[in-house]
Amino acid sequence: LERSPLRRLVELVARPGLLSLAGGLPAPELLPAEAHADAAAAVLRQDPRALQYGPPHRPLAAAIVRLLARRGVVADPSSILITTGAQQAIDIACRLLVEPGAAVITERAVYGGIRQSLAVVRPSLSVVGTDLEDGMDVDALARLLEGGVRPSLLYAISDGHNPCGVELSPDKRHRLVELSRQYGFVIVEDDAYGLLSYGAPFAPPLLALAPERVIYIGSLSKILAPSLRVGWMVLPACLYQAAMRIKEAIDLETSALNQRVAARLLAEPQLEAHLTLLRRSYAERLAAMLSALAIHFPERARYTRPRGGMFVWVELPPGYGDTWALLERAIAEENVAFAPERCFAMATPSGRALRLSFSTASPAEIEDGVARLGRLLAGSTRQQ
Amino acid sequence: LERSPLRRLVELVARPGLLSLAGGLPAPELLPAEAHADAAAAVLRQDPRALQYGPPHRPLAAAIVRLLARRGVVADPSSILITTGAQQAIDIACRLLVEPGAAVITERAVYGGIRQSLAVVRPSLSVVGTDLEDGMDVDALARLLEGGVRPSLLYAISDGHNPCGVELSPDKRHRLVELSRQYGFVIVEDDAYGLLSYGAPFAPPLLALAPERVIYIGSLSKILAPSLRVGWMVLPACLYQAAMRIKEAIDLETSALNQRVAARLLAEPQLEAHLTLLRRSYAERLAAMLSALAIHFPERARYTRPRGGMFVWVELPPGYGDTWALLERAIAEENVAFAPERCFAMATPSGRALRLSFSTASPAEIEDGVARLGRLLAGSTRQQ
């Protein structure tokens, strides 16, 4: 099991003074520290079960049902399994569905946490590409299936794609679900960014189209705070009990206190106000990044124009070398960091892509950071 | 994977009005709710990293080193891996050491959480008995090893044994460590109760004798609060990196906030005062239970006389039927609950044993509960 590149990024980001466009972190100044302290104090004063072992906190499941309604999903509280963050949900899904050697399909570039969880169960992995306009290459998926690949699990990120910042088109959503029915595979849909849309809301996730074929994964890490360590799975009834038993074997239960604090932080109308603040702030940063890219990046660079999430994906034209080496130079020469393609690569990477995060830097810093990277890239071609 | 009996017990305990001697829970009135609220407020006010992703919190590792010193262990912070509770540590140890089909040895009756984690990796399990005077049957272990069993993992609970409430004798500690060196197996030592000694401190754990052969597991669930979900592993250097990568694949990291709150709650002199309070309270309850057992239980019942932990183990003489059936009658007829042997059985149970917890009931309730169980047992023999 390799060291997680995501973790190496987190350590990089911790270096003081570095202008980081690398991490998938929420903006620190938008974390609800005061509301959290108030909620924790109230819970500890009023609820004697907050520090104890106990069953899942029902008001949290009810709050998650309301979050899902915002995504256009009607879910029953009994289908929701509360997990210790979304990573644990991914790990449970892998343990639940994948025997050693079983086929698994992902996109070529996805959130690195799935790689870590899959490494433990050692599947036979196939990858498909991601179209920067409309998401996962469903034609390539259909060819794999026609060619005889029978996956136990297909991993999909429909909205606010990490790392690509792309949305799966409505047409592809329908085709993907049809394929899952035709070939009988389960879709693990990672929707950590689904509520972070900056214009019209995202289309409903795959879960809304095929609840019987989808294990949906949600998280509070991006809309409230990572250190809550609260995520969830929405599971088809036939998989629920088995998933719950795996969850219990992993860590017994998710913190009773954190569950109670989370339920309070998800109460209206505070939640609506908080989401509005996040969306307005991130929308500004996204706009700053896209305009800086247009000005400072090579004309032949291709990049996504997300409507949500935290990331822009950039594919550099040939001639700039591997983006991991470029990262090392960016840190050394320009004191700026991004996330190279290799952090997300489920198969041999092109080496030419990178992820820019617009979540933690101010618009001015984003403009400055993208300009520094543009300068580095301009210098790179001159040297060749 | 079966439903965890431990979880079923937790649900039983939640029934209002039931006098429960079943759960392995800390006393609710001894949970440091006020100190926790103060610590959380201070951390959230002062430390902007408390709600964010981040690396392990070094002051917590330092505090754990001090806890280990109380156990007679000299440990380096770099050997400590912070986990989301001790159950996660057990799960990591199982994933790290046990391939499907590999040999594993445990006592016949142990904490049910190990069974859940082992069920996922499907080992070939052998069991040895537990002597109610001096712990694990090390002779039986030696015979298994001489007979050719080559375990990847031996699970041991040296002090405050759950469920048996017994201590491993100093002689057996040395023999166990010698066997691990001779046959080259790793000991996973679960020390969740090691700081809950009510007279002289417990002897140092196996870790102190053979740090190169022991993965030690500790927890704050019994001395501070379960909902912190903070535990730890002390690992030999050669296993550390692999364990950390498994931890990252399971849940990325343990809550930054909970780590910081825990580090504050472990500061002296408050910790010493809190441990003194716990020890004094639990010692009273233990004494109440032992004297009630002497008065109310059948003369031929055997039971342990612990010097710590939370549990007394009772072996009933023949004639009372299976203790799971007895539990159902105890709840229905006497409104009192205990934990039947089956909750802890790694192999076919005798059916005649049960665990009584003295941690959550008052001395008067313990006297009353044991009297009710004694009455049930007296009635049971009359019926036969």
PDB file of C-alpha atoms in Angstrom, chain A residues 1-4 6-7 10 24-26 28 31-33 36-37 44 50-55 84 87-88 91 95 99 111 116-117 120 122 221-222 225-227 229 244-246 248-253 255-258, chain B residues 1-4 6-7 10 24-26 28 31-33 36-37 44 50-55 84 87-88 91 95 99 111 116-117 120 122 221-222 225-227 229 244-246 248-253 255-258:
ATOM      1  CA  LEU A   1       0.000   0.000   0.000  1.00  0.00           C
ATOM      2  CA  GLU A   2       1.613   3.232  -1.170  1.00  0.00           C
ATOM      3  CA  ARG A   3       1.640   6.417   0.842  1.00  0.00           C
ATOM      4  CA  SER A   4      -1.448   8.413  -0.119  1.00  0.00           C
ATOM      5  CA  LEU A   6      -3.436  13.192  -0.934  1.00  0.00           C
ATOM      6  CA  ARG A   7      -1.704  13.011   2.445  1.00  0.00           C
ATOM      7  CA  VAL A  10      -1.834  17.944   2.971  1.00  0.00           C
ATOM      8  CA  GLY A  24      -8.935  19.916  -1.493  1.00  0.00           C
ATOM      9  CA  LEU A  25      -9.569  21.825   1.698  1.00  0.00           C
ATOM     10  CA  PRO A  26     -12.430  24.128   2.569  1.00  0.00           C
ATOM     11  CA  PRO A  28     -10.370  28.052   6.722  1.00  0.00           C
ATOM     12  CA  LEU A  31     -15.314  27.104   8.727  1.00  0.00           C
ATOM     13  CA  PRO A  32     -18.101  27.731  11.264  1.00  0.00           C
ATOM     14  CA  ALA A  33     -15.906  27.787  14.386  1.00  0.00           C
ATOM     15  CA  HIS A  36     -19.471  24.793  16.234  1.00  0.00           C
ATOM     16  CA  ALA A  37     -18.386  25.919  19.713  1.00  0.00           C
ATOM     17  CA  LEU A  44     -22.697  18.791  26.194  1.00  0.00           C
ATOM     18  CA  ALA A  50     -23.129  13.057  23.867  1.00  0.00           C
ATOM     19  CA  LEU A  51     -19.920  11.614  25.359  1.00  0.00           C
ATOM     20  CA  GLN A  52     -21.076   8.008  25.568  1.00  0.00           C
ATOM     21  CA  TYR A  53     -21.332   5.018  23.242  1.00  0.00           C
ATOM     22  CA  GLY A  54     -24.698   4.879  21.557  1.00  0.00           C
ATOM     23  CA  PRO A  55     -26.776   4.109  18.473  1.00  0.00           C
ATOM     24  CA  THR A  84     -16.711   8.595   9.976  1.00  0.00           C
ATOM     25  CA  GLN A  87     -13.336   8.097   3.077  1.00  0.00           C
ATOM     26  CA  GLN A  88     -14.702   5.500   5.482  1.00  0.00           C
ATOM     27  CA  ASP A  91     -13.657   1.946   2.259  1.00  0.00           C
ATOM     28  CA  ARG A  95     -14.939  -4.059   1.304  1.00  0.00           C
ATOM     29  CA  GLU A  99     -13.377  -9.508  -3.638  1.00  0.00           C
ATOM     30  CA  TYR A 111     -10.029  11.311  -5.957  1.00  0.00           C
ATOM     31  CA  GLN A 116      -6.059   3.657  -1.203  1.00  0.00           C
ATOM     32  CA  SER A 117      -9.184   1.703  -0.327  1.00  0.00           C
ATOM     33  CA  VAL A 120      -6.380  -3.158   0.282  1.00  0.00           C
ATOM     34  CA  ARG A 122      -6.608  -5.758  -4.766  1.00  0.00           C
ATOM     35  CA  SER A 221     -16.277  17.934   5.203  1.00  0.00           C
ATOM     36  CA  LYS A 222     -16.789  20.424   2.379  1.00  0.00           C
ATOM     37  CA  ALA A 225     -15.892  21.045   8.543  1.00  0.00           C
ATOM     38  CA  PRO A 226     -13.527  18.138   7.841  1.00  0.00           C
ATOM     39  CA  SER A 227     -12.843  17.529  11.533  1.00  0.00           C
ATOM     40  CA  ARG A 229     -15.513  13.384  10.371  1.00  0.00           C
ATOM     41  CA  MET A 244     -23.455  -1.577   8.831  1.00  0.00           C
ATOM     42  CA  ARG A 245     -21.597  -4.638  10.106  1.00  0.00           C
ATOM     43  CA  ILE A 246     -18.465  -3.642   8.239  1.00  0.00           C
ATOM     44  CA  GLU A 248     -19.024  -1.600  13.192  1.00  0.00           C
ATOM     45  CA  ALA A 249     -15.955  -3.769  12.598  1.00  0.00           C
ATOM     46  CA  ILE A 250     -14.002  -0.708  11.447  1.00  0.00           C
ATOM     47  CA  ASP A 251     -14.672   1.724  14.291  1.00  0.00           C
ATOM     48  CA  LEU A 252     -17.810   0.648  16.204  1.00  0.00           C
ATOM     49  CA  GLU A 253     -19.549   3.958  15.621  1.00  0.00           C
ATOM     50  CA  SER A 255     -18.573   9.998  17.496  1.00  0.00           C
ATOM     51  CA  ALA A 256     -21.869  10.576  19.312  1.00  0.00           C
ATOM     52  CA  LEU A 257     -20.776  14.128  20.055  1.00  0.00           C
ATOM     53  CA  ASN A 258     -19.792  14.957  16.492  1.00  0.00           C
TER      54      ASN A 258
ATOM     55  CA  LEU B   1     -20.281 -10.920   8.814  1.00  0.00           C
ATOM     56  CA  GLU B   2     -22.649 -11.310  11.775  1.00  0.00           C
ATOM     57  CA  ARG B   3     -24.227  -8.443  13.618  1.00  0.00           C
ATOM     58  CA  SER B   4     -21.910  -7.493  16.469  1.00  0.00           C
ATOM     59  CA  LEU B   6     -21.601  -5.839  21.430  1.00  0.00           C
ATOM     60  CA  ARG B   7     -23.849  -3.548  19.408  1.00  0.00           C
ATOM     61  CA  VAL B  10     -25.569  -1.315  23.470  1.00  0.00           C
ATOM     62  CA  GLY B  24     -18.828  -2.046  28.760  1.00  0.00           C
ATOM     63  CA  LEU B  25     -19.599   1.633  29.143  1.00  0.00           C
ATOM     64  CA  PRO B  26     -17.995   4.187  31.397  1.00  0.00           C
ATOM     65  CA  PRO B  28     -22.179   8.475  32.509  1.00  0.00           C
ATOM     66  CA  LEU B  31     -17.783  11.607  31.913  1.00  0.00           C
ATOM     67  CA  PRO B  32     -16.021  14.988  31.936  1.00  0.00           C
ATOM     68  CA  ALA B  33     -18.742  16.962  30.123  1.00  0.00           C
ATOM     69  CA  HIS B  36     -14.868  18.750  27.496  1.00  0.00           C
ATOM     70  CA  ALA B  37     -17.019  21.796  26.707  1.00  0.00           C
ATOM     71  CA  LEU B  44     -12.062  26.404  18.617  1.00  0.00           C
ATOM     72  CA  ALA B  50      -9.153  22.515  14.742  1.00  0.00           C
ATOM     73  CA  LEU B  51     -11.900  22.189  12.114  1.00  0.00           C
ATOM     74  CA  GLN B  52      -9.632  21.493   9.156  1.00  0.00           C
ATOM     75  CA  TYR B  53      -7.837  18.501   7.641  1.00  0.00           C
ATOM     76  CA  GLY B  54      -4.345  18.171   9.025  1.00  0.00           C
ATOM     77  CA  PRO B  55      -1.497  15.948  10.190  1.00  0.00           C
ATOM     78  CA  THR B  84     -10.320   6.645  15.591  1.00  0.00           C
ATOM     79  CA  GLN B  87     -11.694  -0.697  17.444  1.00  0.00           C
ATOM     80  CA  GLN B  88     -10.062   0.956  14.443  1.00  0.00           C
ATOM     81  CA  ASP B  91      -9.067  -3.467  12.544  1.00  0.00           C
ATOM     82  CA  ARG B  95      -5.590  -5.960   8.031  1.00  0.00           C
ATOM     83  CA  GLU B  99      -4.022 -12.728   5.148  1.00  0.00           C
ATOM     84  CA  TYR B 111     -13.813  -8.572  23.513  1.00  0.00           C
ATOM     85  CA  GLN B 116     -15.821  -8.505  13.887  1.00  0.00           C
ATOM     86  CA  SER B 117     -12.487  -7.346  12.486  1.00  0.00           C
ATOM     87  CA  VAL B 120     -13.482  -9.519   7.375  1.00  0.00           C
ATOM     88  CA  ARG B 122     -11.250 -14.753   7.391  1.00  0.00           C
ATOM     89  CA  SER B 221     -12.918   5.634  25.723  1.00  0.00           C
ATOM     90  CA  LYS B 222     -12.698   4.227  29.250  1.00  0.00           C
ATOM     91  CA  ALA B 225     -15.100   9.501  26.855  1.00  0.00           C
ATOM     92  CA  PRO B 226     -16.077   7.048  24.109  1.00  0.00           C
ATOM     93  CA  SER B 227     -17.319   9.798  21.804  1.00  0.00           C
ATOM     94  CA  ARG B 229     -13.189   8.238  19.314  1.00  0.00           C
ATOM     95  CA  MET B 244      -0.382   4.403   8.770  1.00  0.00           C
ATOM     96  CA  ARG B 245      -1.270   3.792   5.135  1.00  0.00           C
ATOM     97  CA  ILE B 246      -4.065   1.423   6.121  1.00  0.00           C
ATOM     98  CA  GLU B 248      -5.368   6.641   5.820  1.00  0.00           C
ATOM     99  CA  ALA B 249      -7.281   4.287   3.524  1.00  0.00           C
ATOM    100  CA  ILE B 250      -9.870   3.686   6.254  1.00  0.00           C
ATOM    101  CA  ASP B 251     -10.744   7.251   7.250  1.00  0.00           C
ATOM    102  CA  LEU B 252      -7.944   9.631   6.165  1.00  0.00           C
ATOM    103  CA  GLU B 253      -7.367  10.901   9.688  1.00  0.00           C
ATOM    104  CA  SER B 255     -10.793  14.309  13.899  1.00  0.00           C
ATOM    105  CA  ALA B 256      -8.398  17.240  14.354  1.00  0.00           C
ATOM    106  CA  LEU B 257     -10.805  18.761  16.856  1.00  0.00           C
ATOM    107  CA  ASN B 258     -11.197  15.616  18.930  1.00  0.00           C
TER     108      ASN B 258
END
